[in-house]
Each structure stands twice: as structure tokens, then as C-alpha cells.
PDB file of C-alpha atoms in Angstrom:
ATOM      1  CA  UNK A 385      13.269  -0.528   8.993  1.00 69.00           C
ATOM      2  CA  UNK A 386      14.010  -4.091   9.439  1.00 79.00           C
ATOM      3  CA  UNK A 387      13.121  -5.011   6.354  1.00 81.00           C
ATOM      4  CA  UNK A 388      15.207  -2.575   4.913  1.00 84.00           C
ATOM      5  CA  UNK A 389      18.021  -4.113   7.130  1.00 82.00           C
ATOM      6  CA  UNK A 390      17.187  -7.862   6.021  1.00 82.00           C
ATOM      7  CA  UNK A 391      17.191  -7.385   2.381  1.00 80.00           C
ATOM      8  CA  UNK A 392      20.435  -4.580   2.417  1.00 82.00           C
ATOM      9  CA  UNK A 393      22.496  -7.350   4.467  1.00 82.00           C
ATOM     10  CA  UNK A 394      21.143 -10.398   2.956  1.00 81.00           C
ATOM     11  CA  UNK A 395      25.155 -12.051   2.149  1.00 82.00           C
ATOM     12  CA  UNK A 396      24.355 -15.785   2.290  1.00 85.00           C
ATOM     13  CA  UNK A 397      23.484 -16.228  -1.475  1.00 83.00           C
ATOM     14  CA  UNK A 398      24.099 -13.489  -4.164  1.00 83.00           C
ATOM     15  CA  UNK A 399      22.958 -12.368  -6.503  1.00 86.00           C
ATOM     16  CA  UNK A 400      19.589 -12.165  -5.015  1.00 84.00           C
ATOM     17  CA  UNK A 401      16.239 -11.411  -6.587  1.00 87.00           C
ATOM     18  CA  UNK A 402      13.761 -10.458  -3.664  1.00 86.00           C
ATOM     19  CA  UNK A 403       9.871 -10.413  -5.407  1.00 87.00           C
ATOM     20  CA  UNK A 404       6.614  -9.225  -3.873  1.00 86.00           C
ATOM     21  CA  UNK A 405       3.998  -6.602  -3.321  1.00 87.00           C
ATOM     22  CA  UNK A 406       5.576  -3.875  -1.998  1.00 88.00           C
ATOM     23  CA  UNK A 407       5.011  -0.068  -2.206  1.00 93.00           C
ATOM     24  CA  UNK A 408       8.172   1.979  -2.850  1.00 95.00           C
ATOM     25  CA  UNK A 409      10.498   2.223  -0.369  1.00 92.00           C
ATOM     26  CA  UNK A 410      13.409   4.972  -0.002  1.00 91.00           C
ATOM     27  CA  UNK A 411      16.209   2.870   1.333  1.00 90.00           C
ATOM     28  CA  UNK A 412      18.504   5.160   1.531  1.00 87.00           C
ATOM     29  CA  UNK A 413      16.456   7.091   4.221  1.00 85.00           C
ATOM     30  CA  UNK A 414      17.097   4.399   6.744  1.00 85.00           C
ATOM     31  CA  UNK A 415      20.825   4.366   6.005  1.00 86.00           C
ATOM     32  CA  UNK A 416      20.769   1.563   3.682  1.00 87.00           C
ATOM     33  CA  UNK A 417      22.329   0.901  -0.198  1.00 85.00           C
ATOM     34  CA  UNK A 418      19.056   1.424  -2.382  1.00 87.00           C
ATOM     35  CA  UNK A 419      18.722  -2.417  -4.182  1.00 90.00           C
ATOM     36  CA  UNK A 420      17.867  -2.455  -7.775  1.00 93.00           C
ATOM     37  CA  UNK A 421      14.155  -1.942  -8.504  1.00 95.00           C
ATOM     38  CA  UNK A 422      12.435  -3.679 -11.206  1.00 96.00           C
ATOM     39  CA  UNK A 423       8.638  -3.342 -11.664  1.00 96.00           C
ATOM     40  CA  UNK A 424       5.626  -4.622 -14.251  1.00 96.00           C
ATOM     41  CA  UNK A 425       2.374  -2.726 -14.073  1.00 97.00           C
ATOM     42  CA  UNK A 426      -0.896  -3.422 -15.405  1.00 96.00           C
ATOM     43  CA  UNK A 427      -3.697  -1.318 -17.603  1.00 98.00           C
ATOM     44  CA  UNK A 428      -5.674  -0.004 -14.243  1.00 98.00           C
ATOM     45  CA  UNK A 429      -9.406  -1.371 -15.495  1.00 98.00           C
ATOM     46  CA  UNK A 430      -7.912  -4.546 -16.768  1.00 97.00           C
ATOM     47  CA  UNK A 431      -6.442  -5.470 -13.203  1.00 96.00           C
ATOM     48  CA  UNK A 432      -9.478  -4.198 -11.469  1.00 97.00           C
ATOM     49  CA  UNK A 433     -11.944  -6.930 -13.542  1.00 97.00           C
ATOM     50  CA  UNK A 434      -9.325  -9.090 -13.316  1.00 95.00           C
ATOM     51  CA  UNK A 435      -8.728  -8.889  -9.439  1.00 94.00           C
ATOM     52  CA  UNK A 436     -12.497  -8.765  -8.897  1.00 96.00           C
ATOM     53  CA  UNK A 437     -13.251 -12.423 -10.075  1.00 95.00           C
ATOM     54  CA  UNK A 438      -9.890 -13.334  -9.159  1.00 93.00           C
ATOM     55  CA  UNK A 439     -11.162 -12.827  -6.022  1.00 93.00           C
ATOM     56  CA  UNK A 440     -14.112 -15.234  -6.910  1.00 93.00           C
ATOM     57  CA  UNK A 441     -12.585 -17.747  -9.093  1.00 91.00           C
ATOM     58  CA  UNK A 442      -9.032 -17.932  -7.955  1.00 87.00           C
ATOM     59  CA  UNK A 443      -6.541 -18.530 -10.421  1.00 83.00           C
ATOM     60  CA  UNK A 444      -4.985 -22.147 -12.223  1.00 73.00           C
ATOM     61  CA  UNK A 445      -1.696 -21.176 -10.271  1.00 71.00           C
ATOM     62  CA  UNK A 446      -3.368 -22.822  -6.728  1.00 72.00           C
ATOM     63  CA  UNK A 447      -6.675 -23.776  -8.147  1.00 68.00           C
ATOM     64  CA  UNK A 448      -8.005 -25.255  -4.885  1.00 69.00           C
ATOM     65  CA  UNK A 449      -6.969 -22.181  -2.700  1.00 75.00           C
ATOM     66  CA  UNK A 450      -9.992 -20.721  -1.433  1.00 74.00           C
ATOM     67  CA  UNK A 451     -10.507 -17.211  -2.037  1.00 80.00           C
ATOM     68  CA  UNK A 452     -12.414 -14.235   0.122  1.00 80.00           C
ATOM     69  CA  UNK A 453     -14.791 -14.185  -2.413  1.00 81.00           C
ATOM     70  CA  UNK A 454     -15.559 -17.456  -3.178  1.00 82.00           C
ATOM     71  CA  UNK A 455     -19.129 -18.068  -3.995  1.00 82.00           C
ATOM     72  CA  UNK A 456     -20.000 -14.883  -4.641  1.00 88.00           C
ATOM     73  CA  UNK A 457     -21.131 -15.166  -8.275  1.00 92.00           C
ATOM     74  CA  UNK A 458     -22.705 -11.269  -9.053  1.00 96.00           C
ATOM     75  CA  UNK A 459     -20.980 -10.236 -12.179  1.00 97.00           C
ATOM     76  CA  UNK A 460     -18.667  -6.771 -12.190  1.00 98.00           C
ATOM     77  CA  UNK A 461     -21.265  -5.024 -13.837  1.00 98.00           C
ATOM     78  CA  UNK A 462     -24.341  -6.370 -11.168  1.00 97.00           C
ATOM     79  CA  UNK A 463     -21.276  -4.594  -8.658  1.00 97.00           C
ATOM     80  CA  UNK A 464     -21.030  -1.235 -10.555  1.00 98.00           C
ATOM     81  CA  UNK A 465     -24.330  -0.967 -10.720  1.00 97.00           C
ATOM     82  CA  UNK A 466     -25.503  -1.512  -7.023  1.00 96.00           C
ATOM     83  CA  UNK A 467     -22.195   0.172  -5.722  1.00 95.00           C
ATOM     84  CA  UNK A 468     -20.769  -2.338  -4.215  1.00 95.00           C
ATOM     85  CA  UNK A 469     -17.289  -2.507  -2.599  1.00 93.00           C
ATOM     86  CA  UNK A 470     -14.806  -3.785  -5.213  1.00 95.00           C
ATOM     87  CA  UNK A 471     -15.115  -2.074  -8.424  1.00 97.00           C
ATOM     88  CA  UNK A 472     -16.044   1.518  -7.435  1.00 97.00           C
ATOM     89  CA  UNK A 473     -14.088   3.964  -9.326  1.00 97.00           C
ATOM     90  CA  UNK A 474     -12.044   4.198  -5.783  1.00 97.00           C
ATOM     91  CA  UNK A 475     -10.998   1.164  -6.210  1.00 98.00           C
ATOM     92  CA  UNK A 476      -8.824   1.456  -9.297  1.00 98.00           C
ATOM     93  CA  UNK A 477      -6.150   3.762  -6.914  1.00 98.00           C
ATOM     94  CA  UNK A 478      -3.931   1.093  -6.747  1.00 97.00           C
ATOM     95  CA  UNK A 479      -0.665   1.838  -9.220  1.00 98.00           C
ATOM     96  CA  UNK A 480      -0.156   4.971  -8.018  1.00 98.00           C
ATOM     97  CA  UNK A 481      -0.245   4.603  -4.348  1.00 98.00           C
ATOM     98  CA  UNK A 482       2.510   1.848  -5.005  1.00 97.00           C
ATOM     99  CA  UNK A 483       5.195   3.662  -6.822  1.00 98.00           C
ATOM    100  CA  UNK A 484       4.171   6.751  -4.348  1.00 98.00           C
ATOM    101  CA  UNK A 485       5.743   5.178  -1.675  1.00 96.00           C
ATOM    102  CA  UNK A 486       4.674   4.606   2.523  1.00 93.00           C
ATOM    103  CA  UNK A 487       3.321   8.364   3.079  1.00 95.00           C
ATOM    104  CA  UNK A 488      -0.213   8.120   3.857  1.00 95.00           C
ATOM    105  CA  UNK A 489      -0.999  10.590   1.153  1.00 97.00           C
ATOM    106  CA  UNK A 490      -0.159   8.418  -1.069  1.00 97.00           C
ATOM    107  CA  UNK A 491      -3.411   6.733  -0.184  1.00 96.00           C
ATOM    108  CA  UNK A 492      -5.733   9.914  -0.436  1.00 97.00           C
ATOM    109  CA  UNK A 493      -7.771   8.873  -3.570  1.00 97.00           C
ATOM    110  CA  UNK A 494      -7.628  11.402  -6.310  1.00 97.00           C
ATOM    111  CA  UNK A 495      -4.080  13.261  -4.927  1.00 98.00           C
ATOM    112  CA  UNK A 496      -2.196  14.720  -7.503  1.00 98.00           C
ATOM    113  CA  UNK A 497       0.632  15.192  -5.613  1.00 98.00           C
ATOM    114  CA  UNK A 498       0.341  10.966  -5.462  1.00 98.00           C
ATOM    115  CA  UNK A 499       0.288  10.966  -8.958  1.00 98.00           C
ATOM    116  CA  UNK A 500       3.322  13.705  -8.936  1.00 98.00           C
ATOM    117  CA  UNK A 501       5.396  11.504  -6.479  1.00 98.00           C
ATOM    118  CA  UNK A 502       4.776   8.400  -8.227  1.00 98.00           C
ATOM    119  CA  UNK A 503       6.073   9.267 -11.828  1.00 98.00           C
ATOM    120  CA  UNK A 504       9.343  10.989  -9.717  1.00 98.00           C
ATOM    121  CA  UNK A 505       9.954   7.718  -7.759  1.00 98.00           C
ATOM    122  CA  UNK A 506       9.386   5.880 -11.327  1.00 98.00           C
ATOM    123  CA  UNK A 507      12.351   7.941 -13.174  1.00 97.00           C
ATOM    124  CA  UNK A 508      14.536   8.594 -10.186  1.00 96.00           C
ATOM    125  CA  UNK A 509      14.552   4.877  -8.208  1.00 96.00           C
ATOM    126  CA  UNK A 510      13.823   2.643 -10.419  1.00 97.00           C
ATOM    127  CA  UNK A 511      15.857   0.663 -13.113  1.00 97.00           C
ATOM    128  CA  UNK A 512      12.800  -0.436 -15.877  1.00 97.00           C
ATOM    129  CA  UNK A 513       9.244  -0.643 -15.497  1.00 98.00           C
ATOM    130  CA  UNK A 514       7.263  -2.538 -17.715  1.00 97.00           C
ATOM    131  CA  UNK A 515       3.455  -3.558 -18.897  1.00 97.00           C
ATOM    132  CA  UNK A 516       2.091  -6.637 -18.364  1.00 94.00           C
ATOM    133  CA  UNK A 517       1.144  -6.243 -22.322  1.00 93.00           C
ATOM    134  CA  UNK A 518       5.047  -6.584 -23.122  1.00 95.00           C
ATOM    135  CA  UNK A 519       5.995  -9.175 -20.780  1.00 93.00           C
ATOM    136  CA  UNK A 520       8.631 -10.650 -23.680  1.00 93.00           C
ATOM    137  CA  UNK A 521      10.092  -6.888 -23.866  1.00 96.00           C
ATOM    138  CA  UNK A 522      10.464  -6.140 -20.549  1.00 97.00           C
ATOM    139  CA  UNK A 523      12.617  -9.382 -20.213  1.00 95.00           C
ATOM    140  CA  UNK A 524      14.630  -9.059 -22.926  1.00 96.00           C
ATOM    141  CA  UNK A 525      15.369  -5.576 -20.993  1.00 97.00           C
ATOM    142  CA  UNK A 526      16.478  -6.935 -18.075  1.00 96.00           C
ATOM    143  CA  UNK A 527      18.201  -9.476 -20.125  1.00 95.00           C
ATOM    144  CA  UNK A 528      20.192  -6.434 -21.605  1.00 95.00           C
ATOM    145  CA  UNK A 529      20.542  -4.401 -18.247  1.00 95.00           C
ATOM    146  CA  UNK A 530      21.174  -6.861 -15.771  1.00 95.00           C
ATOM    147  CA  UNK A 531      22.860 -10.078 -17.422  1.00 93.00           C
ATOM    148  CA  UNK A 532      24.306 -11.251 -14.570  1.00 92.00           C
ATOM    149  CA  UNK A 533      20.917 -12.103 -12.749  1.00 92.00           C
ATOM    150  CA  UNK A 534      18.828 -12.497 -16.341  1.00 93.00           C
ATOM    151  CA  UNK A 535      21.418 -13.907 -18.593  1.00 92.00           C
ATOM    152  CA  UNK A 536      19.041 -16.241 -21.237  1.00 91.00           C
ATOM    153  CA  UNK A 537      15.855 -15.193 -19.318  1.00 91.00           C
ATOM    154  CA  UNK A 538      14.291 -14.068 -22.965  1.00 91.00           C
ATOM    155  CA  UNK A 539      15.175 -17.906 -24.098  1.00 89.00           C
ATOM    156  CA  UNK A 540      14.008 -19.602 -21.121  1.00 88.00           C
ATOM    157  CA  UNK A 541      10.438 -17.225 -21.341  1.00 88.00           C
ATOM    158  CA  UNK A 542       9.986 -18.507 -25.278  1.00 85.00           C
ATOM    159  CA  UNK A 543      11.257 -22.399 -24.201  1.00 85.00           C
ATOM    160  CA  UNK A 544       8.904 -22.180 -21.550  1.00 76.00           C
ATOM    161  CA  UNK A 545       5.813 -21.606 -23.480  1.00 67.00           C
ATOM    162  CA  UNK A 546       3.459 -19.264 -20.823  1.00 65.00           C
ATOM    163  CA  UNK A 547       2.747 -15.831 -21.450  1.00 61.00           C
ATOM    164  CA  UNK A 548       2.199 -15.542 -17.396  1.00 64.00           C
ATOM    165  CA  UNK A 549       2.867 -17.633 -14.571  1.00 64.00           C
ATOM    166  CA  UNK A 550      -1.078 -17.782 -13.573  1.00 74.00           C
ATOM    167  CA  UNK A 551      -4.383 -16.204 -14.620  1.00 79.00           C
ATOM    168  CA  UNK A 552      -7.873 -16.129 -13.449  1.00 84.00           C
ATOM    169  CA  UNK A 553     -10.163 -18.953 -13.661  1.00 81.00           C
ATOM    170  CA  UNK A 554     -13.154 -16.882 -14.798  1.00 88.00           C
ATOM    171  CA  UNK A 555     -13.728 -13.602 -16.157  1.00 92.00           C
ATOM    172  CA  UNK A 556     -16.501 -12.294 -17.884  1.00 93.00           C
ATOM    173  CA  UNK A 557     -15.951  -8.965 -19.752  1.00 95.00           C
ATOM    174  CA  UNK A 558     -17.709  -5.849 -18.836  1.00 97.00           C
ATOM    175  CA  UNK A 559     -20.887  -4.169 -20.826  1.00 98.00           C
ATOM    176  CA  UNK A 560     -19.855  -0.661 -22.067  1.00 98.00           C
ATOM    177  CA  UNK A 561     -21.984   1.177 -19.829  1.00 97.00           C
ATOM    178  CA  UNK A 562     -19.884  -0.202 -17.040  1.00 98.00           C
ATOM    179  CA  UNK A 563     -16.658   0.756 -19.102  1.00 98.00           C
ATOM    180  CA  UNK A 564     -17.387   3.901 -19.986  1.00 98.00           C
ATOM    181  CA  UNK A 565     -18.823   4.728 -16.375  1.00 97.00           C
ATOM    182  CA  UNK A 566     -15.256   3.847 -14.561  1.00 98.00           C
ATOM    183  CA  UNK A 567     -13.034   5.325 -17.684  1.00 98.00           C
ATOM    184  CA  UNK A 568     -15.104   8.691 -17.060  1.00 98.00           C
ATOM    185  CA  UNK A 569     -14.130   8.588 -13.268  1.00 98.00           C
ATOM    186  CA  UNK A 570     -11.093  10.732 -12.447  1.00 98.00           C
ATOM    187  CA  UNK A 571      -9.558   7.701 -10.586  1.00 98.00           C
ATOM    188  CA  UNK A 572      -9.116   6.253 -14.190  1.00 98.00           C
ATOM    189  CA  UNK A 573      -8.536   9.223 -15.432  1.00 98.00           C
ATOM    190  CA  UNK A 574      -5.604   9.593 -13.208  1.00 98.00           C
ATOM    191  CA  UNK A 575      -4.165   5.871 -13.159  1.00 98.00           C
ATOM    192  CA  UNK A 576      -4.490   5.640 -16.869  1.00 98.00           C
ATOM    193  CA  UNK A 577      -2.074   9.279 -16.802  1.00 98.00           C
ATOM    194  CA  UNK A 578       0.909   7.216 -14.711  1.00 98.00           C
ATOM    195  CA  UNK A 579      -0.075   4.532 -16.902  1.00 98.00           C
ATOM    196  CA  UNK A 580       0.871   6.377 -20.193  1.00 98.00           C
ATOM    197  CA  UNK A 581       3.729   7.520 -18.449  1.00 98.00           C
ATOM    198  CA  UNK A 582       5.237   3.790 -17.665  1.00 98.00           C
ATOM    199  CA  UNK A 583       4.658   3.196 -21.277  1.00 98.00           C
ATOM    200  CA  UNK A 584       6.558   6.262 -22.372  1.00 98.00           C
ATOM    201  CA  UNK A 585       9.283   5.301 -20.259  1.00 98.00           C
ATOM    202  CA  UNK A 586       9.631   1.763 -20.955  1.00 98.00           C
ATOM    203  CA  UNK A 587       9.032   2.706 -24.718  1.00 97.00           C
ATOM    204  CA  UNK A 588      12.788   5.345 -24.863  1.00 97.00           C
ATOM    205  CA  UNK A 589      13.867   2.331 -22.570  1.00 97.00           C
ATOM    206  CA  UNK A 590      13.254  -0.499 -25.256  1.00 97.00           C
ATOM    207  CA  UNK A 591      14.532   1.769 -28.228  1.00 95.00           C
ATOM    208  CA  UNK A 592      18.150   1.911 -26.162  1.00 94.00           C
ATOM    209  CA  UNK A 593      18.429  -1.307 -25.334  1.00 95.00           C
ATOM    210  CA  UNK A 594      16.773  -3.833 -27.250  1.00 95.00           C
ATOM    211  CA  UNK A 595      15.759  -4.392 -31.026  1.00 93.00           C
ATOM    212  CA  UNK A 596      13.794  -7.536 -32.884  1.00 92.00           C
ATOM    213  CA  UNK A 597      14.948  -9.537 -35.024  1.00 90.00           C
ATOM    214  CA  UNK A 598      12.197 -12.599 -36.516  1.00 87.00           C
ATOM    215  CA  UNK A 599       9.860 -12.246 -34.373  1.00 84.00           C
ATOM    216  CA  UNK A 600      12.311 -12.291 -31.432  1.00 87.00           C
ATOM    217  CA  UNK A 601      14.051  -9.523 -28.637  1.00 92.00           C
ATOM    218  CA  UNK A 602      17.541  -9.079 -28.602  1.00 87.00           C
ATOM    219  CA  UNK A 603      20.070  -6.740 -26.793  1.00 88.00           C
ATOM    220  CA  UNK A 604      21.190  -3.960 -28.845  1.00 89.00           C
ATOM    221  CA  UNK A 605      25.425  -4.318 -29.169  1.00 84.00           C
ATOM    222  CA  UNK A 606      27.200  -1.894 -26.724  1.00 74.00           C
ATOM    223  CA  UNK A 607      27.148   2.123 -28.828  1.00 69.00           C
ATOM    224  CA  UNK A 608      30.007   3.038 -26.811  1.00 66.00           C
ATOM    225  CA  UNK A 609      34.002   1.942 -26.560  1.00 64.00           C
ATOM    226  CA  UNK A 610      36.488   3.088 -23.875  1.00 60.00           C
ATOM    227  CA  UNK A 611      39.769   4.843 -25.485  1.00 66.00           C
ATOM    228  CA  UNK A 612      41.510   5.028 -22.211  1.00 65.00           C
ATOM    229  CA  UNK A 613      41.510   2.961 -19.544  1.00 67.00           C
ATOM    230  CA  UNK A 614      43.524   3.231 -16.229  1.00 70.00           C
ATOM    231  CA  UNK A 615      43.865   0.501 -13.408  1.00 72.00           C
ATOM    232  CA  UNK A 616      44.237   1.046  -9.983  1.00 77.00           C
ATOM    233  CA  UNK A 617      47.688   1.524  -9.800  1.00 77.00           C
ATOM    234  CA  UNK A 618      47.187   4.755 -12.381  1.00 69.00           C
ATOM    235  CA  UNK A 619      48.694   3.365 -15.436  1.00 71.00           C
ATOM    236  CA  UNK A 620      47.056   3.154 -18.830  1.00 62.00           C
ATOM    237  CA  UNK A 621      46.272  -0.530 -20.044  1.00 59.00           C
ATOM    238  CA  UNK A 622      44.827  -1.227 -23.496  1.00 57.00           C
TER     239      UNK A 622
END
């Protein structure tokens, strides 16, 4: 609840963009003005490898950080196939739980009333959600949405020449015995189904809001016009 409190009644500098990891929270529950919610997601098996040697390798964002795992050098597929914490099918509920929000069955592996919860929370709190696959997209979105915050984000992305702010050291790609062992798992089965469903959404998104033009994303001109406008004190003004 404080949090709720701190970021609601944050007045000292605004706009304000407020990032981290944080499961979905329903502000309005605790009395408070739900902020704007923004969110990227990630194909569910490509974050797991990548989080598992994250985990080892650390990333070229802090390169000398050390990491829980550090040292440990068995490959994802020596870990699938002994069983070992970190890349059991389990492991791959992550997504879901996040958009499901703080109710501890959002945590129950395998709930479909999770799954249910999450793609409501997705259409009914939250502005855009994008892939990490269409990182350029989802900015010219929010470009397009919210210029006030994002004005020239899309320009400052291309000027800035990184597809993402950090990536893993070291990864080293799966066999397809290991792949088609967690994509047969109903834990994939079920993050993949919220996954399709981001991409779904942020696909009718995209078509209203932005277009391409050379290789470039660029806000789509307003498709509406006002015919009648009246001010405050009730009288029409062109």
C-alpha cells in the first residue's frame, strides 16, 4: 500500500516514468489513480536460456557484477537433463504470474484461471504491451500514444545504435531434445498461449497507430476531427 501511495503522490518532478519488476498491481483497490502501464514481454523459452546463463555469465551492462551463479559452467541442456533447479518446465511460469497480479494463485504453476486473469489485466489495465522482438515498434507506439513522455524516443532508439540496453555475456543454444522436451510441457504450452495473445494485441495496436515508411516507424496522422467544440463557459469555439 505504500508503494501505491509513493508512486500515486509522487508531485516533485512530472511527468514521471517509474521502471522495474513488478507484478500487476490494482491501484485503484487501495484508493489510488491507476498510473499508466506500459509493459515488454519476452518469448517464455528464450528468457528462460537467457536468464539461466545470465545467471552465470552476467551481462556487458555491469560486467564485473558477480552473479548467484557464477562459476557454475553446466550447460542448460546438462540442467534439463539431470533436473536441476533452473530450467525445469516450472520454471518458465514467469509472464503469467506477472500480469496476474499479487494473489497467490497467480503463482500455482499450471492455473488457468492465472492464465485467465492475466490476459484480463493485459486488455483492461494496461496501455501497450510489447515483444522484446519489436523493440523499434513498441516505441514508436508509445511515441504515438504518449508524446508527451516519448516525444522523439523512435529517433533517439535509431541515433543510439543498440537494439537493447544489455545482454548476456554467454549463451550457448539448446540441442532439440532439450527444446522439444520444455515446448511439450504444459508450462510452455501455457506461457506461449498469453504469449500469442500479447502479440495479437500489440499487432491491432500497431495497425492503429503506427505505419512504416523506409525502413522506419511513424505515427499514423490523427483519423478523427472534432466538429464541435465547447469551452468551459458552454459556448461553441471553432
Amino acid at each position: 500500500m505504500r508503494f501505491t501511495r509513493n508512486i500515486t503522490q509522487w508531485k516533485d518532478r512530472l511527468p514521471a516514468v517509474f521502471h522495474g519488476h513488478v507484478y500487476y498491481i490494482d491501484f485503484q483497490r487501495f484508493g489510488h489513480r491507476r498510473p499508466i502501464l506500459i509493459q515488454l514481454i519476452r518469448e517464455p523459452l528464450d528468457r528462460l536460456i537467457s536468464h539461466y546463463y545470465f545467471l552465470r555469465y552476467g551481462d556487458n551492462y555491469r560486467p564485473h557484477l558477480i552473479r548467484t551463479k557464477m562459476g557454475d559452467k553446466q550447460t542448460f541442456d546438462e540442467c534439463v537433463r539431470k533436473k536441476n533447479h533452473g530450467c525445469k518446465p516450472a520454471d518458465l511460469w514467469v509472464q503469467i504470474p506477472f500480469f496476474c497480479g499479487m494473489s497467490p494463485r497467480c503463482r500455482v504453476v499450471g492455473s488457468r484461471w492465472a492464465l485467465a486473469e492475466a490476459k484480463h489485466n493485459l486488455l483492461a489495465n494496461y496501455l501497450v504491451v510489447g515483444v522484446t522482438e519489436q523493440i523499434p515498434q513498441f516505441v514508436a507506439v508509445l511515441e504515438a500514444t504518449i508524446p508527451r513522455i516519448f516525444q522523439g524516443a523512435s529517433r533517439q532508439y535509431l541515433k543510439g545504435g543498440k537494439t537493447h540496453l544489455r545482454k548476456t555475456k554467454k549463451k550457448i543454444l539448446p540441442n532439440d531434445e532439450t527444446l522439444s522436451l520444455l515446448k511439450s510441457s504444459q508450462e510452455y504450452k501455457m506461457e506461449h498461449d498469453f504469449y500469442d495473445f500479447v502479440m495479437e494485441t500489440f499487432e491491432g495496436i500497431k495497425q492503429q497507430t503506427i505505419y512504416e515508411k523506409n525502413g522506419i516507424f511513424l505515427p499514423r496522422p490523427s483519423r478523427f476531427h472534432y466538429e464541435k467544440a465547447f469551452g468551459p463557459d458552454g459556448k461553441f469555439h471553432i
